[in-house]
mmCIF file of C-alpha atoms in Angstrom:
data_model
loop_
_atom_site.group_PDB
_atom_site.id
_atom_site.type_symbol
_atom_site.label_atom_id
_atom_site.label_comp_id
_atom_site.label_asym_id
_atom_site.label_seq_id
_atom_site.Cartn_x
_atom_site.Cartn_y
_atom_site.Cartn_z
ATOM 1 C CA UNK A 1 66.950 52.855 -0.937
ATOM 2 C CA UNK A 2 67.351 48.935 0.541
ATOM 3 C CA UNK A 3 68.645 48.277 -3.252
ATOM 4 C CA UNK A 4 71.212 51.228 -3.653
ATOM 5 C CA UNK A 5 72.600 50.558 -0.274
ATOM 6 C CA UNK A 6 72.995 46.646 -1.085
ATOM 7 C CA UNK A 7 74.506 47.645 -4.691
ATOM 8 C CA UNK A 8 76.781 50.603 -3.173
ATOM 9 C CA UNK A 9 77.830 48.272 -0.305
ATOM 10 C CA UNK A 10 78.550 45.118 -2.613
ATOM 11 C CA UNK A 11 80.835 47.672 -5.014
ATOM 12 C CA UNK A 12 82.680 48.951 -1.971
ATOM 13 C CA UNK A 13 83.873 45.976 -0.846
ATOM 14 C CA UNK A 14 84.945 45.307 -4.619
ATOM 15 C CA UNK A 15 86.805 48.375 -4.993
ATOM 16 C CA UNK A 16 86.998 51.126 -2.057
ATOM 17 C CA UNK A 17 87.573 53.906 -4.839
ATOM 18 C CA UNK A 18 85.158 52.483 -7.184
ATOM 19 C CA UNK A 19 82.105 54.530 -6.179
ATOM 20 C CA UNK A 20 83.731 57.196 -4.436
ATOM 21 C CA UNK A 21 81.314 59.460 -5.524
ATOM 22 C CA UNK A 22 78.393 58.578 -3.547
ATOM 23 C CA UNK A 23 79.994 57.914 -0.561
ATOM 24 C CA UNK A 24 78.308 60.935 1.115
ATOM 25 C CA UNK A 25 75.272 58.915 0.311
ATOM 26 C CA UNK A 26 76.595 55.792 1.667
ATOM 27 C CA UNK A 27 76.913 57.640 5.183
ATOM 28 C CA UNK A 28 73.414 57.968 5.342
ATOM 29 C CA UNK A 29 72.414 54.466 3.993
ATOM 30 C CA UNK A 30 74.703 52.984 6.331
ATOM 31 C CA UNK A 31 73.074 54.485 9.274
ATOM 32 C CA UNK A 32 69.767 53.533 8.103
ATOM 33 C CA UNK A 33 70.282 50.141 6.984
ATOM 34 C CA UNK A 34 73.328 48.475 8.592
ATOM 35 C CA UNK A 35 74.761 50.488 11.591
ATOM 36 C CA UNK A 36 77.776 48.073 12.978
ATOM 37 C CA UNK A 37 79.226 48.826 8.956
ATOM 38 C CA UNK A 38 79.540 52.337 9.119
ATOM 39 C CA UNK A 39 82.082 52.036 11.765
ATOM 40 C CA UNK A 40 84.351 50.346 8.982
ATOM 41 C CA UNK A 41 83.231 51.992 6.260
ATOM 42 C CA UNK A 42 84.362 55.706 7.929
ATOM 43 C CA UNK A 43 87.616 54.162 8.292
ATOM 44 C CA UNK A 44 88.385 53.126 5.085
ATOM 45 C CA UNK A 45 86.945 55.645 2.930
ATOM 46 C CA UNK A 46 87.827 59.504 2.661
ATOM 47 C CA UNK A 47 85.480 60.568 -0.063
ATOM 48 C CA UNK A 48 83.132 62.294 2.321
ATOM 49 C CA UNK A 49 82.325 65.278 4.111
ATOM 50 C CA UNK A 50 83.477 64.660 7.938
ATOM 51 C CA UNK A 51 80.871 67.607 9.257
ATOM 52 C CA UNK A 52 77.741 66.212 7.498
ATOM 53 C CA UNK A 53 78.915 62.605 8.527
ATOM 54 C CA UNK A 54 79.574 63.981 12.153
ATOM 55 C CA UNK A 55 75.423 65.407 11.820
ATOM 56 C CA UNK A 56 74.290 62.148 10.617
ATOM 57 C CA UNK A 57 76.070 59.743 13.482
ATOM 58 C CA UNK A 58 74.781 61.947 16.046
ATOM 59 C CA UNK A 59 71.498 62.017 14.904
ATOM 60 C CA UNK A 60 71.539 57.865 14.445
ATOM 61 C CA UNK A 61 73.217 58.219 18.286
ATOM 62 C CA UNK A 62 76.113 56.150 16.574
ATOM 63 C CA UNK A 63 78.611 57.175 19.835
ATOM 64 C CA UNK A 64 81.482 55.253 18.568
ATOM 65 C CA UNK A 65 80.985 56.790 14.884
ATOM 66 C CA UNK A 66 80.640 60.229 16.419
ATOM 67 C CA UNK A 67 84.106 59.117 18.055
ATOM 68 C CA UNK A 68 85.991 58.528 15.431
ATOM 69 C CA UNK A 69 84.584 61.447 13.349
ATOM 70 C CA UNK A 70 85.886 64.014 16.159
ATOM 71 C CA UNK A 71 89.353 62.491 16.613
ATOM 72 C CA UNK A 72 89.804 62.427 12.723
ATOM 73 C CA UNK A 73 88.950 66.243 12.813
ATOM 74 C CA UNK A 74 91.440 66.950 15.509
ATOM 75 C CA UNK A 75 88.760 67.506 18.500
ATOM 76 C CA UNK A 76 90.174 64.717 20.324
ATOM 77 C CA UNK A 77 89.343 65.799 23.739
ATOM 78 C CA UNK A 78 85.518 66.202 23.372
ATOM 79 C CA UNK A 79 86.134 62.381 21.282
ATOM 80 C CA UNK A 80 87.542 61.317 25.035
ATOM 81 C CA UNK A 81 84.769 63.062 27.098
ATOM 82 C CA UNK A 82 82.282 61.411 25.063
ATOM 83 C CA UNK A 83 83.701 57.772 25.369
ATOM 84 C CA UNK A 84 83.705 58.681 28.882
ATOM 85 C CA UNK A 85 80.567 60.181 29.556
ATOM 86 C CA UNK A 86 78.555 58.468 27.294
ATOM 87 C CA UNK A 87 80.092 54.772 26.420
ATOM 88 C CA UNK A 88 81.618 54.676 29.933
ATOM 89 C CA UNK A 89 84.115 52.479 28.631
ATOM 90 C CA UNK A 90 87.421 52.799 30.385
ATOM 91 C CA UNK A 91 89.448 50.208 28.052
ATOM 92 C CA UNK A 92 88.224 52.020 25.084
ATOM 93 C CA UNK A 93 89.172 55.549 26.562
ATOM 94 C CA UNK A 94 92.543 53.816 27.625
ATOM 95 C CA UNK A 95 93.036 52.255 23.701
ATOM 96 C CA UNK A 96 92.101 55.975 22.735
ATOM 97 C CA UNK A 97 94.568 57.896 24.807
ATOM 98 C CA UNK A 98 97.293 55.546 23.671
ATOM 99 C CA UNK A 99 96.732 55.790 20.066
ATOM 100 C CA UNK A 100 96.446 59.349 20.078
ATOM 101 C CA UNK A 101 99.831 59.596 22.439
ATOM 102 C CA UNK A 102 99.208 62.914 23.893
ATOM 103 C CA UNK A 103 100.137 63.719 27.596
ATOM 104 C CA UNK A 104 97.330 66.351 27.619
ATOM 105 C CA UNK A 105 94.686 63.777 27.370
ATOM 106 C CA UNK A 106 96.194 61.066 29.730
ATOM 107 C CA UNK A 107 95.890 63.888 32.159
ATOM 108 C CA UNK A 108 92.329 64.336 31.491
ATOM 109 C CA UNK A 109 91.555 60.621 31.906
ATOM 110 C CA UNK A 110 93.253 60.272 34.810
ATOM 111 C CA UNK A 111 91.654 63.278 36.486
ATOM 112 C CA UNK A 112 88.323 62.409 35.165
ATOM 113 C CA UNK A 113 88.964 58.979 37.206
ATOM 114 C CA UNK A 114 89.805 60.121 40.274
ATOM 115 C CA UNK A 115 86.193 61.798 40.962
ATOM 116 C CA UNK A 116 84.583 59.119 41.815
ATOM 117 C CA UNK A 117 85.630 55.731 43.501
ATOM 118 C CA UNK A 118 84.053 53.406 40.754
ATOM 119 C CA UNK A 119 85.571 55.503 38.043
ATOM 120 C CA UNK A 120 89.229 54.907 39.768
ATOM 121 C CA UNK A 121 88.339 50.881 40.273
ATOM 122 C CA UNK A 122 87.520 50.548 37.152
ATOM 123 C CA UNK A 123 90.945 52.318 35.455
ATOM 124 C CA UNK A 124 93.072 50.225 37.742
ATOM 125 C CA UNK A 125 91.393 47.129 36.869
ATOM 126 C CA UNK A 126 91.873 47.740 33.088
ATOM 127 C CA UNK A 127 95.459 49.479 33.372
ATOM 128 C CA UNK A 128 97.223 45.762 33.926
ATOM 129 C CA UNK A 129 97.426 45.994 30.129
ATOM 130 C CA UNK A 130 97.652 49.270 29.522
ATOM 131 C CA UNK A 131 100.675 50.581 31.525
ATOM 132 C CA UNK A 132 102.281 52.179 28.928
ATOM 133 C CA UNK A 133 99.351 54.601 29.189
ATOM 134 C CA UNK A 134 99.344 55.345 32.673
ATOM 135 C CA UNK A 135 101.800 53.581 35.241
ATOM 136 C CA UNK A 136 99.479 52.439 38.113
ATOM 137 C CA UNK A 137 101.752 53.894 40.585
ATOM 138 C CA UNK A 138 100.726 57.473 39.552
ATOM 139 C CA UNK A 139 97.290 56.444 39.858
ATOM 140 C CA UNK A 140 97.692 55.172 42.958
ATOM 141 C CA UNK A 141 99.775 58.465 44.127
ATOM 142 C CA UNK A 142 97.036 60.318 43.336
ATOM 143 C CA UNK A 143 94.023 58.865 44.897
ATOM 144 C CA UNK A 144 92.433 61.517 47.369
ATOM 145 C CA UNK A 145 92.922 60.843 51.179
ATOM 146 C CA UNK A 146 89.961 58.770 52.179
ATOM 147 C CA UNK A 147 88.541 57.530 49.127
ATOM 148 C CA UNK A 148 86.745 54.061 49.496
ATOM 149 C CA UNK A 149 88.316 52.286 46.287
ATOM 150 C CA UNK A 150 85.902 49.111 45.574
ATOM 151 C CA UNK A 151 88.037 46.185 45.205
ATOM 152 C CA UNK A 152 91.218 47.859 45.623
ATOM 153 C CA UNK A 153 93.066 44.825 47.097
ATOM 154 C CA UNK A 154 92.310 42.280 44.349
ATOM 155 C CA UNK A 155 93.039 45.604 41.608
ATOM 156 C CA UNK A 156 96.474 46.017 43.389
ATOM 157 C CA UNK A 157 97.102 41.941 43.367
ATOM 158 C CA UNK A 158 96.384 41.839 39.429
ATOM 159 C CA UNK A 159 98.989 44.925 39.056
ATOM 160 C CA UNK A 160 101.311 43.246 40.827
ATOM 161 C CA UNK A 161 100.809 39.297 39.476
ATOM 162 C CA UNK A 162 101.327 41.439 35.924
ATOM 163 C CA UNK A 163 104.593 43.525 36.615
ATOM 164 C CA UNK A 164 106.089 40.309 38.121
ATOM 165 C CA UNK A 165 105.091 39.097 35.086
ATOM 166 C CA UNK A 166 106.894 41.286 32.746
ATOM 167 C CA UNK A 167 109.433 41.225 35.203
ATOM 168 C CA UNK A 168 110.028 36.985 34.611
ATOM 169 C CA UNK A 169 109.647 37.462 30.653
ATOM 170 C CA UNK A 170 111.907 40.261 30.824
ATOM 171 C CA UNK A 171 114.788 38.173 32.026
ATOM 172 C CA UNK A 172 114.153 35.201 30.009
ATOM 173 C CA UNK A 173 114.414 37.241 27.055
ATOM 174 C CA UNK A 174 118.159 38.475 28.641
ATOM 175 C CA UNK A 175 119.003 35.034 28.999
ATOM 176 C CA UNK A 176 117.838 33.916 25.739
ATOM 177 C CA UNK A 177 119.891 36.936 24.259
ATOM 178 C CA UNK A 178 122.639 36.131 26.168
ATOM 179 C CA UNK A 179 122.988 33.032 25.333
ATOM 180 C CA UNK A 180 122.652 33.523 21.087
ATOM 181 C CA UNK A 181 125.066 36.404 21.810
ATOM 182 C CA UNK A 182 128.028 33.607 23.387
ATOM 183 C CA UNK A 183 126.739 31.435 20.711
ATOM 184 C CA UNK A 184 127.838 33.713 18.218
ATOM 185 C CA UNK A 185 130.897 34.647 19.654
ATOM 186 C CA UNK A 186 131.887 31.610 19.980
ATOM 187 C CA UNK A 187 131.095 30.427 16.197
ATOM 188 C CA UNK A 188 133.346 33.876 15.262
ATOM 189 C CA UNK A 189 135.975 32.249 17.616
ATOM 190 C CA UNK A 190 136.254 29.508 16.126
ATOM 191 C CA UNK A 191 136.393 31.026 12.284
ATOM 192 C CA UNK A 192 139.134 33.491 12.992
ATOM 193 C CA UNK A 193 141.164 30.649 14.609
ATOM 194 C CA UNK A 194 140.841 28.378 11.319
ATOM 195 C CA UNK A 195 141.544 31.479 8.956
ATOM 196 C CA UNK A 196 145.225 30.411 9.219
ATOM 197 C CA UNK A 197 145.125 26.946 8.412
ATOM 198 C CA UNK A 198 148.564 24.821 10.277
ATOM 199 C CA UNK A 199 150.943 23.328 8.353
ATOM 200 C CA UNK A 200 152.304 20.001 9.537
ATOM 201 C CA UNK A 201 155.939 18.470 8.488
ATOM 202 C CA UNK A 202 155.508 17.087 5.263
ATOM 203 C CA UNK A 203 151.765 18.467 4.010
ATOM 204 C CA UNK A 204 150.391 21.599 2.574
ATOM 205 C CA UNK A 205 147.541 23.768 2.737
ATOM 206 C CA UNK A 206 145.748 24.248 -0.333
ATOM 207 C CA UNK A 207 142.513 25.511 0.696
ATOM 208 C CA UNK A 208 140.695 28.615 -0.964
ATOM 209 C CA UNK A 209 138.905 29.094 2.111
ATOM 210 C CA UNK A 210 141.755 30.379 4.402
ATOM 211 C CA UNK A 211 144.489 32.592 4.236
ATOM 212 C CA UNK A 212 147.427 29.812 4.084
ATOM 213 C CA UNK A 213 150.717 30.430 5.911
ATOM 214 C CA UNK A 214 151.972 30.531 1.761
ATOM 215 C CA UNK A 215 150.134 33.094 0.341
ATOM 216 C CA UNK A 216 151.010 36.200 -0.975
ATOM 217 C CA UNK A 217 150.003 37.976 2.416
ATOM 218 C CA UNK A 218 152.466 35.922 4.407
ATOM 219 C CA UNK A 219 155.594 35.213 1.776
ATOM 220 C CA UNK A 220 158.308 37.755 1.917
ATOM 221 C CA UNK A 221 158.487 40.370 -0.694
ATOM 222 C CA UNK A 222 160.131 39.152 -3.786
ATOM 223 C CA UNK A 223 160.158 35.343 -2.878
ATOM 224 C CA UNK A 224 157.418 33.024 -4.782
ATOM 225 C CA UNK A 225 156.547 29.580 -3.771
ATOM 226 C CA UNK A 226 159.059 27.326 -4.649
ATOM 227 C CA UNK A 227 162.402 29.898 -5.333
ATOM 228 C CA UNK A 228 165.523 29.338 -3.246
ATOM 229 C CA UNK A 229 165.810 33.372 -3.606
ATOM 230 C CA UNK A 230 165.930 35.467 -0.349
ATOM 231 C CA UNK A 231 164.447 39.385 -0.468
ATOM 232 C CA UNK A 232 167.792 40.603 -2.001
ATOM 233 C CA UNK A 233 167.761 38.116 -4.922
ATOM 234 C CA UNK A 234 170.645 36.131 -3.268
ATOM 235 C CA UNK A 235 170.838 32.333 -2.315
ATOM 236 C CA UNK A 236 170.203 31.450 1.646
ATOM 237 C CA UNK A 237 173.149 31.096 3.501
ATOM 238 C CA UNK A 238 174.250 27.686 3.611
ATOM 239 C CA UNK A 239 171.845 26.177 0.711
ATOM 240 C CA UNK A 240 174.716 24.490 -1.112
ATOM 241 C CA UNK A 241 175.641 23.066 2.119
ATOM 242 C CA UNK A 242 172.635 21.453 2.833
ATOM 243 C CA UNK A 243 169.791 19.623 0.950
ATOM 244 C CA UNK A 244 166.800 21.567 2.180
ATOM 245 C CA UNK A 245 164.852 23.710 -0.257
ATOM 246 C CA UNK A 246 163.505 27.127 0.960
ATOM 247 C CA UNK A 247 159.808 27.051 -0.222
ATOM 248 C CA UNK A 248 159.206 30.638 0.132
ATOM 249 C CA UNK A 249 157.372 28.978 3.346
ATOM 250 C CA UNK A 250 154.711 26.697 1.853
ATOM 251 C CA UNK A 251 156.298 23.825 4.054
ATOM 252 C CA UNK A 252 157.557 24.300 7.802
ATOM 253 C CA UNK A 253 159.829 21.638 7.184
ATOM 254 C CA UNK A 254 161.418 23.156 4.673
ATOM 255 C CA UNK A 255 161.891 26.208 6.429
ATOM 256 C CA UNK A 256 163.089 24.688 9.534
ATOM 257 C CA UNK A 257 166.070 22.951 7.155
ATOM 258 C CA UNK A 258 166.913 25.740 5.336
ATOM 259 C CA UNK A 259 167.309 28.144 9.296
ATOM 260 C CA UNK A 260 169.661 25.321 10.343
ATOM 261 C CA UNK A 261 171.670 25.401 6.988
ATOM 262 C CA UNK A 262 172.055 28.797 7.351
ATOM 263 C CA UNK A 263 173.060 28.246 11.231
ATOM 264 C CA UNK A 264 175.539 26.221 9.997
ATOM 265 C CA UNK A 265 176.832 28.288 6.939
ATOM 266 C CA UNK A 266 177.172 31.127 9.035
ATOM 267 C CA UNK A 267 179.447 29.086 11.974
ATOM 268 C CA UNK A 268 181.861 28.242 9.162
ATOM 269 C CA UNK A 269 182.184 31.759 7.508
ATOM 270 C CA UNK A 270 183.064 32.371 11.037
ATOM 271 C CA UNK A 271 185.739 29.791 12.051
ATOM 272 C CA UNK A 272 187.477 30.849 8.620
ATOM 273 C CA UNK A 273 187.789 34.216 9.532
ATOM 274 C CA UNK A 274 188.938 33.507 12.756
ATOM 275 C CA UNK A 275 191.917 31.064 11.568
ATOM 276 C CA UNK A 276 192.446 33.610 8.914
ATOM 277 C CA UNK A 277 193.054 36.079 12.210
ATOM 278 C CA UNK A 278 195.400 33.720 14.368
ATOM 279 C CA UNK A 279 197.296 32.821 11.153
ATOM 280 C CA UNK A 280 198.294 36.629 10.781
ATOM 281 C CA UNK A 281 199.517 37.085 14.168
ATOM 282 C CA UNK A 282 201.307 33.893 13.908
ATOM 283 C CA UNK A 283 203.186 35.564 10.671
ATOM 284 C CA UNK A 284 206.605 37.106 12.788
ATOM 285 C CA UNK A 285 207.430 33.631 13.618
ATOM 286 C CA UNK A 286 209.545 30.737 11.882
ATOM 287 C CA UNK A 287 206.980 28.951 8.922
ATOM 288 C CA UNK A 288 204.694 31.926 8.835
ATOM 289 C CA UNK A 289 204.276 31.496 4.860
ATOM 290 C CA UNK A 290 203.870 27.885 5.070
ATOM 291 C CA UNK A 291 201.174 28.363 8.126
ATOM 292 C CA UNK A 292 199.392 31.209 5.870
ATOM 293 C CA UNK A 293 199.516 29.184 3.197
ATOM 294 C CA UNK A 294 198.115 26.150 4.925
ATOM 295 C CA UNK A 295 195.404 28.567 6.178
ATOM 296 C CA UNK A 296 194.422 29.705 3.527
ATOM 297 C CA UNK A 297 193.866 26.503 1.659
ATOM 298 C CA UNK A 298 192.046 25.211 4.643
ATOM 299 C CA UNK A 299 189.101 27.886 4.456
ATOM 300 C CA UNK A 300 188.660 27.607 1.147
ATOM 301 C CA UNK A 301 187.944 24.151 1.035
ATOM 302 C CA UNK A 302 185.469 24.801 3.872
#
C-alpha cells in the first residue's frame, strides 16, 4: 500500500487526470499515509465519490477535510458549525463565511459569537481584517447588556487604528487619482491646442500631424492652394490692383494683402459710381456733355 500511494501520488502531481481512476483509492491512501496532502488533493481532483470521501475524513477525524467535503456538497452550515465547534477557529469560520458570501451564515456566526464573552473577543479581534464580513459596529450593537467582553478596550483600539487606516489610504489613493486625472487633462489640453498649427507672416505649415489652417477642412469650397479663384470662380476684388496673391489661405500674409486689395477695389468702384451720379445731375447745365464726357473717361481709367 506505502508503494501504490508513493506511485499514485508521484503520477498526480505529473498529471491531475492521469490516474483519475483510482482516485477513490487515493482518498483512502492519503488518509493513511500522508494526511496534510489530502487537503490539496480534494481540491484539485473531482474523480471521486464526495459521500465515501466525507466517511473516510471523518473516520481519520480529518476536520478541515470533512470541511471542505460538506461545503462542496452544499451543507455549508453544518461545514460552519463544525469549524466552530470543533476547530474553534474564528479566522477560518470568518475566511469561510466570506467565500461562501451568504447573509444566512454571517448571521449564524455572529449569533453563535455572541453566547459567550470569549467567543465575541475573539471575532472582534480577528474582524480588523475581515470587515467586509461583518462590520464591527453590528457586532458591537449587538452585544447583550452586561456582558464582560475580555479585552474589549485594546479589540476596540485595533478596530479603530485599522478604519483610520483605510481611512488615510483611502484618500491617498483620491489624491493620487486626482492628480493623474489633471495630468491627463492637461496633456489633452495641450494636444487640442496644437491641432491647429499658427501660421506666421511669411512661413507655412506643412505638418501631417495637425490639421493646418490650409487644408481641405479649412479652404473654402472650390478654392485650392495656390488659385487666385474666389467660391464663384471669379477673381478677388481688387487683385489686378494689387500684388498680393490669394493662397486659398496657406499664408496669412497673403490673405491679409489680398482683404486690403479688395478694401481698396471696392472704395474705387464706389467713388466712380458716385461721380457717375453728380455728373448726371450736373447734365441741365452749360458743358453738361463735356462734364459727362470728362466723367466718364475719368472712371474708366480708374
Amino acid at each position: 500500500k506505502s508503494l501504490q500511494h508513493l506511485y499514485l501520488h508521484v503520477l498526480f502531481l505529473r498529471d491531475v487526470h492521469a490516474g483519475a481512476a483510482f482516485h477513490a483509492r487515493q482518498v483512502d491512501l492519503y488518509a493513511e499515509f500522508a494526511p496534510s496532502k489530502l487537503l490539496p488533493f480534494l481540491q484539485q481532483s473531482s474523480h471521486y465519490n464526495l459521500q465515501a470521501a466525507l466517511k473516510t475524513c471523518e473516520r481519520a477525524n480529518l476536520v478541515r477535510e470533512t470541511v471542505f467535503i460538506l461545503s462542496r456538497m452544499g451543507s455549508q452550515r453544518a461545514a460552519l458549525r463544525l469549524v466552530l465547534g470543533k476547530l474553534g477557529d474564528m479566522e477560518h469560520a470568518l475566511r469561510f463565511v466570506r467565500d461562501q458570501g451568504d447573509p444566512d451564515l454571517t448571521s449564524e456566526l455572529l449569533a453563535h459569537a455572541l453566547q459567550s464573552p470569549a467567543l465575541a473577543s475573539d471575532l472582534l479581534h480577528h474582524l480588523a481584517g475581515h470587515d467586509d464580513v461583518l462590520q464591527p459596529s453590528q457586532v458591537l450593537r449587538q452585544l447583550p447588556a452586561g456582558m464582560a467582553v475580555p479585552n474589549l478596550r485594546d479589540r476596540i483600539s485595533r478596530i479603530m487604528a485599522d478604519c483610520l487606516q483605510q481611512r488615510d489610504l483611502a484618500a491617498s489613493c483620491a489624491r493620487i487619482v486626482d492628480q493623474e486625472a489633471n495630468e491627463l487633462s492637461a496633456k489633452l489640453f495641450r494636444a487640442r491646442r496644437g491641432s491647429v498649427c499658427p501660421v506666421l507672416p511669411g512661413s507655412t505649415c506643412d505638418s501631417p500631424r495637425h490639421g493646418t489652417m490650409g487644408d481641405a477642412a479649412s479652404r473654402p469650397r472650390g478654392i485650392s492652394p495656390g488659385s487666385n479663384a474666389t467660391s464663384n470662380g471669379s477673381p478677388p476684388s481688387g487683385a489686378a490692383s494689387s500684388p498680393a496673391v490669394y493662397s486659398g489661405g496657406t499664408n496669412a500674409h497673403g490673405v491679409l494683402q489680398s482683404s486690403r486689395a479688395a478694401a481698396a477695389g471696392a472704395a474705387h468702384a464706389a467713388a466712380g459710381v458716385f461721380l457717375v451720379n453728380r455728373g448726371e445731375r450736373m447734365s441741365d447745365g452749360p458743358g453738361t456733355a463735356q462734364q459727362t464726357e470728362t466723367i466718364s473717361s475719368t472712371s474708366s481709367q480708374r
